[in-house]
Coordinates of C-alpha atoms in Angstrom, one line a residue:
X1 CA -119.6 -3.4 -90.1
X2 CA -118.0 -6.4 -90.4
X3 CA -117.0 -8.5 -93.3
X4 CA -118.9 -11.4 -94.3
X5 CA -118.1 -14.5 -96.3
X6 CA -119.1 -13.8 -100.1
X7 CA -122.6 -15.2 -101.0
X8 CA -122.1 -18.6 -101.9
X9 CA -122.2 -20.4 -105.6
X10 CA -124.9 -22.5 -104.6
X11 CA -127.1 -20.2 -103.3
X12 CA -126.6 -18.4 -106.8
X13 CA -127.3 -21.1 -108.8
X14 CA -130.4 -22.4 -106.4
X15 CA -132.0 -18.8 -107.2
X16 CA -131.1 -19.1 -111.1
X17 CA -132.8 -22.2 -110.9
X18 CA -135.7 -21.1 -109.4
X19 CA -136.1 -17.5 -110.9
X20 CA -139.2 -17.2 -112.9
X21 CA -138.1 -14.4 -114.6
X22 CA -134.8 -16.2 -116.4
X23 CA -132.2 -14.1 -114.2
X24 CA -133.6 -10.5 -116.0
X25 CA -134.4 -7.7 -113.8
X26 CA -137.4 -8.2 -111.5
X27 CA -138.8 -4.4 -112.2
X28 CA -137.3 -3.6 -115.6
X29 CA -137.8 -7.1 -117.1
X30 CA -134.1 -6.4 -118.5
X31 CA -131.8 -9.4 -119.9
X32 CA -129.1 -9.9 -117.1
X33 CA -126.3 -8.4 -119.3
X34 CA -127.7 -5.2 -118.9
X35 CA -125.8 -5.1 -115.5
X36 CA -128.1 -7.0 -113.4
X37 CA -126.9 -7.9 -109.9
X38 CA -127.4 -10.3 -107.3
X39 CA -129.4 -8.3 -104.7
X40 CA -130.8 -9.4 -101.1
X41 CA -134.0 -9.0 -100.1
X42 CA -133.2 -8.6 -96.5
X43 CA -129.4 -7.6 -96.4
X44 CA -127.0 -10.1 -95.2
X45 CA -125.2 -7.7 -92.7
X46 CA -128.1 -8.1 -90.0
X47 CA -126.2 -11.6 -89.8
X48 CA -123.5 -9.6 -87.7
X49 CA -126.7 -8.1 -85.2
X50 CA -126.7 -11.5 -83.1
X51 CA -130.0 -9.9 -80.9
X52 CA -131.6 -9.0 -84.4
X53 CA -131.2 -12.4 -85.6
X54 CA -131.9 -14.4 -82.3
X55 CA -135.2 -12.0 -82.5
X56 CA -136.4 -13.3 -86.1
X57 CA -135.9 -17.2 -84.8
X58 CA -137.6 -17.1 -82.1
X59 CA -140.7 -14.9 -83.6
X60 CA -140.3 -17.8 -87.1
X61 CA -140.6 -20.9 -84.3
X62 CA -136.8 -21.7 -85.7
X63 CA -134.5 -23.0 -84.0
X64 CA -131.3 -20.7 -82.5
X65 CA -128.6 -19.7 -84.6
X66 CA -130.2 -21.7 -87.9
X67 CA -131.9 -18.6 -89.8
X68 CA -129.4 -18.4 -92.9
X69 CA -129.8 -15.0 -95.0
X70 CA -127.4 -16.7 -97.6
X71 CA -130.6 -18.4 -98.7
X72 CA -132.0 -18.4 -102.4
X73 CA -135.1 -17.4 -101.2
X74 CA -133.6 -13.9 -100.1
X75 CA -132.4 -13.1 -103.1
X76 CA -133.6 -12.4 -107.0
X77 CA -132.2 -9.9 -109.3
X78 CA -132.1 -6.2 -110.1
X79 CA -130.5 -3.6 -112.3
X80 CA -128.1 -1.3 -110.8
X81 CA -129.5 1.4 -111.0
X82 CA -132.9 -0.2 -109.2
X83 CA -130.4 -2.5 -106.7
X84 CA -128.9 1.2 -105.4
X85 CA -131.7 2.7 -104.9
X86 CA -133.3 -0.8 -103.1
X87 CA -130.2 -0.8 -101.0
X88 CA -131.1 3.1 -99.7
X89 CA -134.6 2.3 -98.7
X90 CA -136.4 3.7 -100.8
X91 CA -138.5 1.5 -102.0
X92 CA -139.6 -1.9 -100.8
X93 CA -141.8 -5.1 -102.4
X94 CA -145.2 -5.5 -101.3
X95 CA -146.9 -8.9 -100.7
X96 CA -150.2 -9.6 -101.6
X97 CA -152.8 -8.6 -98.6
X98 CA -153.8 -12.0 -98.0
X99 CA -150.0 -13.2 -98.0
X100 CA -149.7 -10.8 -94.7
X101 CA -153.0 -12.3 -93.1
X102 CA -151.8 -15.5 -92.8
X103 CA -148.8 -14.0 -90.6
X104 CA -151.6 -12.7 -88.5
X105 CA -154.5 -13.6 -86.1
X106 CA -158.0 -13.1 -86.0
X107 CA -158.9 -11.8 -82.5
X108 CA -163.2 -12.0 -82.1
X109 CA -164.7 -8.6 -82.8
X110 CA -163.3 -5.3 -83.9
X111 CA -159.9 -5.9 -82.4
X112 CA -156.7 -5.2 -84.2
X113 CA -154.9 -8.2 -86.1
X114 CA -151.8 -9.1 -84.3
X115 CA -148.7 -11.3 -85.9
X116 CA -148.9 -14.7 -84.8
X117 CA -147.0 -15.9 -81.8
X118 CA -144.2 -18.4 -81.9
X119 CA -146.1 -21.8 -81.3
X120 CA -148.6 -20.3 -84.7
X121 CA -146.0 -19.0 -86.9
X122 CA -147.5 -20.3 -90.0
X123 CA -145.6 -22.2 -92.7
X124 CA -146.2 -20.4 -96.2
X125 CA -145.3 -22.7 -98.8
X126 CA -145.2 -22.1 -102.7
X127 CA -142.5 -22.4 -105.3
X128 CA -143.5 -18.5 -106.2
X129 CA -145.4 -15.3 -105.4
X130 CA -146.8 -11.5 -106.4
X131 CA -145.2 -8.9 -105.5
X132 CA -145.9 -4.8 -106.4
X133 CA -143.1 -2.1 -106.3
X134 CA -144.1 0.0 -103.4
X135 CA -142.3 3.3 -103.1
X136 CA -141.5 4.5 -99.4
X137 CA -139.8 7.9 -100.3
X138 CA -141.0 10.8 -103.2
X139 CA -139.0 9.4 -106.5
X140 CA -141.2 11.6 -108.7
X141 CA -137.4 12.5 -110.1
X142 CA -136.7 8.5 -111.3
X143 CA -138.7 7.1 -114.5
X144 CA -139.0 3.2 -114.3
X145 CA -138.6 1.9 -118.1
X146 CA -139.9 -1.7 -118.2
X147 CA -138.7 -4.3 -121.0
X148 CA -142.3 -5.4 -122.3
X149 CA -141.2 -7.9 -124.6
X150 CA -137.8 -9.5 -125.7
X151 CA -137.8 -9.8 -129.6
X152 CA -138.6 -6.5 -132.3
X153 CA -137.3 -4.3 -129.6
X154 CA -137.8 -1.4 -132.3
X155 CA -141.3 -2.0 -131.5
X156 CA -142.5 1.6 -129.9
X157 CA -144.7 -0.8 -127.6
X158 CA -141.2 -2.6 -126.3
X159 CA -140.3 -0.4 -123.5
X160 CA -143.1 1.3 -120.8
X161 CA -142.2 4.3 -118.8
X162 CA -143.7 4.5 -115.6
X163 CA -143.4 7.6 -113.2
X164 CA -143.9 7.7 -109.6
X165 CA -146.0 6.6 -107.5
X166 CA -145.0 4.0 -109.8
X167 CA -149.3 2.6 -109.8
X168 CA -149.4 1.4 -113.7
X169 CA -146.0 -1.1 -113.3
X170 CA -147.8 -4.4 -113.5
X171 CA -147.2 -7.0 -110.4
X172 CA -143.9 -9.2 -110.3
X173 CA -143.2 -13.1 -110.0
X174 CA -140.8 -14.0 -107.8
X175 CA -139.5 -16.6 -105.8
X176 CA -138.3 -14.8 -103.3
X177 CA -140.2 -15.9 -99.5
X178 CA -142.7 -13.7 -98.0
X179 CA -141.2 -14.2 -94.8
X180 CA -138.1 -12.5 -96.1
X181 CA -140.0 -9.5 -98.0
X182 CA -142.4 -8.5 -95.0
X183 CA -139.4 -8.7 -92.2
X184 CA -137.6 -6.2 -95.4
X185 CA -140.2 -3.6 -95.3
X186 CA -141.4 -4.0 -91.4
X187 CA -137.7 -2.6 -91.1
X188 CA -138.0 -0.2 -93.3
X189 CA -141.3 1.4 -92.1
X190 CA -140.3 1.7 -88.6
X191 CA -137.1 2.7 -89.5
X192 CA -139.2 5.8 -91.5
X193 CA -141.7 6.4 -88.9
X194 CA -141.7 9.7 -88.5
X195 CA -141.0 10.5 -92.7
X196 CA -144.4 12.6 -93.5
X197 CA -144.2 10.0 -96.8
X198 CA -144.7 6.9 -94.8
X199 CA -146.9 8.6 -92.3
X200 CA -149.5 9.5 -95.2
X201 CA -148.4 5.7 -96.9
X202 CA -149.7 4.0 -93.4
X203 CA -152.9 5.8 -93.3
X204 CA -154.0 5.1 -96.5
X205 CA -152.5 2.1 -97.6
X206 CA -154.3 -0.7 -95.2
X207 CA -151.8 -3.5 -96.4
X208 CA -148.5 -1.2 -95.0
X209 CA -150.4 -0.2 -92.2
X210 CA -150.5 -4.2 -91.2
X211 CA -147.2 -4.8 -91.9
X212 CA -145.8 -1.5 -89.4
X213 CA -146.8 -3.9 -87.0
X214 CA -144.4 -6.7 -87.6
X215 CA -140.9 -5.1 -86.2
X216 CA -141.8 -4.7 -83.1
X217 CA -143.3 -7.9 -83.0
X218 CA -140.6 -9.9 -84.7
X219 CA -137.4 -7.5 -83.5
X220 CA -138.4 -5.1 -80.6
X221 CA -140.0 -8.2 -78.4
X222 CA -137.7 -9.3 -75.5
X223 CA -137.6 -12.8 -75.7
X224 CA -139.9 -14.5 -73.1
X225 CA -137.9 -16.3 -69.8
X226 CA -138.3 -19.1 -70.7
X227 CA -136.3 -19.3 -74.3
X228 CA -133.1 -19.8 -73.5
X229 CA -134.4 -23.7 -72.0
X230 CA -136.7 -24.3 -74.8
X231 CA -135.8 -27.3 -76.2
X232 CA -137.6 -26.6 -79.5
X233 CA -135.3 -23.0 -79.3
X234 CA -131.9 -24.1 -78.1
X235 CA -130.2 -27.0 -76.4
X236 CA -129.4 -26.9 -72.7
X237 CA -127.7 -29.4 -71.1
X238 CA -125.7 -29.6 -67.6
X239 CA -122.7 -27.8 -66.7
X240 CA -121.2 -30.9 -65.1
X241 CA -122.2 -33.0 -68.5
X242 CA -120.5 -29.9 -70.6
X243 CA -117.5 -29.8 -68.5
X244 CA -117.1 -33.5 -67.3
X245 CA -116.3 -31.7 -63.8
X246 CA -118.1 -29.5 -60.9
X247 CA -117.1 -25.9 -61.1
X248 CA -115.4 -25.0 -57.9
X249 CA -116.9 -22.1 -55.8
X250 CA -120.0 -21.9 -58.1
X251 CA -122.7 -22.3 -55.4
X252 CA -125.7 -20.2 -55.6
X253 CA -125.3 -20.2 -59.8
X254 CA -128.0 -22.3 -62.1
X255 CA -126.5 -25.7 -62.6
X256 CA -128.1 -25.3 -66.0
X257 CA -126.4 -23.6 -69.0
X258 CA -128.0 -23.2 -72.1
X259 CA -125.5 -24.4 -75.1
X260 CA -125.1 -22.2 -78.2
X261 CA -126.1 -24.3 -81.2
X262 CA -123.0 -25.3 -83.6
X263 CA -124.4 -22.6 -86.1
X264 CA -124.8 -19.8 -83.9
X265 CA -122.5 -17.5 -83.7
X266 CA -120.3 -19.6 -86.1
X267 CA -116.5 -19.0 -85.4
X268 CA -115.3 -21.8 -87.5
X269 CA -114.0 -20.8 -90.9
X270 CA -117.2 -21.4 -93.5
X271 CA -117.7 -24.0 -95.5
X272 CA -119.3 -22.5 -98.7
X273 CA -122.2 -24.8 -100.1
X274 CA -121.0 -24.2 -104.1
X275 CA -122.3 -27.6 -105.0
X276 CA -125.0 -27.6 -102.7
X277 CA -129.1 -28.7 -103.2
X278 CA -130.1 -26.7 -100.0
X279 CA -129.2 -23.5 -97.8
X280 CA -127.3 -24.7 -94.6
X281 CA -129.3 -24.2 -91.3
X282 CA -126.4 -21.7 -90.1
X283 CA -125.6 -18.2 -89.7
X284 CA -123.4 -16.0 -92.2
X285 CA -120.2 -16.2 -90.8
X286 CA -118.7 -12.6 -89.7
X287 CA -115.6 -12.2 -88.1
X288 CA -116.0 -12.2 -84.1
X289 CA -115.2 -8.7 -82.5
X290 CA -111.6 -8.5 -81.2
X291 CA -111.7 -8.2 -77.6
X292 CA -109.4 -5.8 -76.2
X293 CA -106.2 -6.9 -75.2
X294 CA -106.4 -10.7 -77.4
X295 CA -104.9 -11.4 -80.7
X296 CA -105.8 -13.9 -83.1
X297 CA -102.4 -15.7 -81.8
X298 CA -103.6 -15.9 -78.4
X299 CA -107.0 -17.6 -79.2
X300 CA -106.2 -18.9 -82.9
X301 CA -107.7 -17.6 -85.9
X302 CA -110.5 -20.3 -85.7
X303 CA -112.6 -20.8 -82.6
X304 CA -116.1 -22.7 -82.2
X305 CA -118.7 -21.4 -80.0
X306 CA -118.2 -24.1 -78.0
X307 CA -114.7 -23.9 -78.0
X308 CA -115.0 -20.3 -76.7
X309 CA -117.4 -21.5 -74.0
X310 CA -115.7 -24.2 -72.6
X311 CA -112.1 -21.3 -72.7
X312 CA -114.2 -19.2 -70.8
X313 CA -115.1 -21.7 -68.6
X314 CA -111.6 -22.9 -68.1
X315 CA -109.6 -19.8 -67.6
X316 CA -112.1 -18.8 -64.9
X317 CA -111.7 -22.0 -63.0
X318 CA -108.0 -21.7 -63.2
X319 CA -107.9 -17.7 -62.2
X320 CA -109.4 -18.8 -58.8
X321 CA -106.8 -21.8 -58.5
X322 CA -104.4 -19.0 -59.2
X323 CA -105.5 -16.8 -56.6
X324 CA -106.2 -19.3 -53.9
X325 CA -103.0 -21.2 -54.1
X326 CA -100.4 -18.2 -54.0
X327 CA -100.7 -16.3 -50.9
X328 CA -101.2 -12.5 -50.9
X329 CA -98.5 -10.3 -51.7
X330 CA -96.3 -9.3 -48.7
X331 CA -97.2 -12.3 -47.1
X332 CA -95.0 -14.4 -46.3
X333 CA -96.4 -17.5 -43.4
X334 CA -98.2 -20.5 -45.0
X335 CA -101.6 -20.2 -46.2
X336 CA -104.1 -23.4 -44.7
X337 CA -105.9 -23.5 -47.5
X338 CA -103.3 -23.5 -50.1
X339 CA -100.7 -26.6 -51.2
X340 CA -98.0 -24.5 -51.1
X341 CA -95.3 -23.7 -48.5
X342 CA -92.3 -21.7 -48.2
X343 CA -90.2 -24.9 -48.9
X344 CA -91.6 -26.1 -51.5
X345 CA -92.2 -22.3 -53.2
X346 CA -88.4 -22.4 -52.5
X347 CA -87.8 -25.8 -54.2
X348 CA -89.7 -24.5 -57.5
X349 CA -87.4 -21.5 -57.1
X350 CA -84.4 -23.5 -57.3
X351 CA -85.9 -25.6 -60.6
X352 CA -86.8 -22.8 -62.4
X353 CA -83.6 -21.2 -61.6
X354 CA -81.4 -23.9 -63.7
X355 CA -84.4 -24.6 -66.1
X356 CA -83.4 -22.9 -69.6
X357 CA -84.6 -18.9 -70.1
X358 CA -88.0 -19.3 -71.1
X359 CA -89.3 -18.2 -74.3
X360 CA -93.1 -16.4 -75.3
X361 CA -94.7 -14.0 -72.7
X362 CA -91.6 -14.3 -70.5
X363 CA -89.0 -12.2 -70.8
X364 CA -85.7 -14.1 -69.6
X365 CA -82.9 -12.8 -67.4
X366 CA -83.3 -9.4 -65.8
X367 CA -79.6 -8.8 -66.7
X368 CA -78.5 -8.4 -70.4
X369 CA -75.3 -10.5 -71.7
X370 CA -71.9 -9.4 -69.9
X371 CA -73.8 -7.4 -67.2
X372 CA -72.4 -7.6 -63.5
X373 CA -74.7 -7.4 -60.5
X374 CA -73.7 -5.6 -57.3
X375 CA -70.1 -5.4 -56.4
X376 CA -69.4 -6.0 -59.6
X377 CA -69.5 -9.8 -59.0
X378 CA -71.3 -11.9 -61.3
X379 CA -75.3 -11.3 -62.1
X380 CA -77.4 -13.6 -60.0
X381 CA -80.1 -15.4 -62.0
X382 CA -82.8 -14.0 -61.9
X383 CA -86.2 -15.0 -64.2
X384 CA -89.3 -13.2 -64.8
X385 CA -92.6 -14.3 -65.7
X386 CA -95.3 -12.1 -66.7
X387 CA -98.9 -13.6 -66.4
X388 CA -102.3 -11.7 -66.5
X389 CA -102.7 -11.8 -63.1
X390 CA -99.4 -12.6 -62.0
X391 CA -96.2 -11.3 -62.1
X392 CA -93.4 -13.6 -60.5
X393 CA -89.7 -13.1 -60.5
X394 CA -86.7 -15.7 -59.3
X395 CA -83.7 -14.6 -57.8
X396 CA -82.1 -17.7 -56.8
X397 CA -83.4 -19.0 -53.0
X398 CA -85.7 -15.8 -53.6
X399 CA -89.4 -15.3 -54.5
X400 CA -91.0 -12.5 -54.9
X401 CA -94.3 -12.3 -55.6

């Protein structure tokens, strides 16, 4: 998995402003020096899953590349010991059951609900919520010892123990969104489909057995044809606008392109938001992939998405210049359709041969300092230049290619 940027100050200090609970833990009610962390309700690494996250836009009606995980609403506060066992999936906060109903229709007669399409994704507002701690594995080997009150902690009503299934812990107030908590455990229970624990959980727990439904509504749905020139989705505009220029050779392709939006997948280097009043509409930056064969040097450390458009765009056209102006290899008559002939091929020859040795990806004389060529008379220039797709080398009058 790649690395991601570190989770910014501001979105720290926007959840310790809105935390209802003072920064203790949400399930232990403990004071945050009792080594309580910053924990995400739906973990900032799907960031790096671009079809995961384009998924989740287009099932919230949000625009492309603008759902931001690095968002105070997707994060409150646990102890360690609770955060671990969070992060392993085994166990997962449950939204009240008419939370989840408003994420879903209300189709005439006895007809399953169904999460809302695109165009009805409702907006769910409120500065806070209830959650309850819903185990999704057997933990009948943890105890849960919540903090009941915070003075006369000799008081032997100070501390509850509660065992699994975990039934007499009382609910939790959180800001954390409901959007953010029922995409969390959606994951989770399909994720644990087949686990004999969830199986039982599903068919007697009518609130999970709503919320199975979500992933493969939200994640599993192909997006519909039509997304990618949704205006409300992404923004297309024309090639020849994009590239000030026709594309040679490109009949037959759409003259439409759709055009990535600045946030998604964000190649710039981040700008964190520590002083910020609100999330950024962007992605968690990761790290692009490293495509085999290019370095950093050869692209730059730091490339937009529509920097690396518009370089894909531009080495393609200038690939097919390549190969239509230099004729095939053993050929050696004039081609019709290209600029070049043999005399002036031989009059860039002559050029490069008194031009200074080159420097970078070529590699300079063929003949190292104080070498002789045949006869044992003096080496005849010779240069070499070493290109992706072509390989040319000078020897005086001579080209080879």
């Amino acid at each position: 998995m790649h690395n991601a940027e570190q989770t910014s100050n501001g979105c720290i200090i926007r959840a310790q402003e809105r935390d209802p609970n003072g920064m203790r833990c949400l399930v232990e009610n403990c004071p945050r020096d009792r080594a309580v962390e910053v924990a995400d309700v739906v973990p900032r690494e799907r960031s790096a899953d671009h079809k995961f996250m384009t998924s989740i836009e287009w099932s919230w009606n949000m625009r492309k590349g603008t759902l931001n995980l690095d968002c105070h609403r997707n994060i409150f506060f646990l102890g360690a010991s609770l955060h671990s066992l969070y992060k392993s999936g085994l166990w997962a906060l449950l939204p009240e059951e008419h939370i989840v109903d408003r994420y879903m229709d209300e189709p005439p007669g006895r007809f399953a609900k169904t999460a809302l399409e695109r165009e009805e994704f409702p907006v769910v507002e409120g500065e806070t919520f209830q959650y309850t701690f819903l185990p999704l594995s057997d933990m009948s080997s943890f105890g849960i010892t919540r903090q009941n009150q915070e003075t006369n902690l000799a008081d032997p009503t100070a501390f509850t123990t509660h065992l699994h299934p975990f039934s007499t812990l009382p609910s939790f107030t959180s800001h954390v969104h409901p959007n953010f908590v029922i995409l969390r455990i959606a994951c989770l229970l399909h994720h644990k489909s087949r686990d004999p624990y969830v199986t039982k959980l599903r068919n007697t727990n009518p609130v999970v057995r709503k919320l199975h439904d979500f992933f493969p509504a939200w994640v599993l749905g192909e997006l519909p044809p039509w997304a990618l020139t949704d205006p409300t989705f992404t923004t297309v505009i024309a090639r020849e606008e994009r590239k000030g220029e026709k594309e040679e050779d490109e009949e037959g392709e759409d003259s439409q392109i759709s055009s990535e939006t600045q946030s998604d997948y964000h190649y710039e280097e981040p700008e964190y938001d520590s002083c910020g009043t609100c999330t950024p509409p962007r992605r968690i930056w990761f790290p692009p992939p490293k495509s085999k064969g290019v370095s950093d040097k050869g692209l730059g450390a730091k490339r937009s998405s529509s920097e690396v458009e518009d370089l894909r765009f531009e080495h393609r056209g200038k690939y097919r210049k390549l190969s239509a102006h230099f004729p095939h290899e053993h050929s050696h008559g004039d081609d019709p359709q290209s600029n070049w002939t043999k005399e002036s091929t031989s009059d860039w020859a002559r050029h490069c041969s008194n031009s200074p040795p080159p420097t970078g990806p070529c590699s300079g004389s063929r003949f190292g300092v104080g070498e002789t060529g045949e006869g044992g008379g003096p080496a005849a220039p010779m240069i070499k230049l070493v290109h992706p797709h072509i390989r040319v080398e000078i020897d005086a009058d001579e080209v080879v290619l």
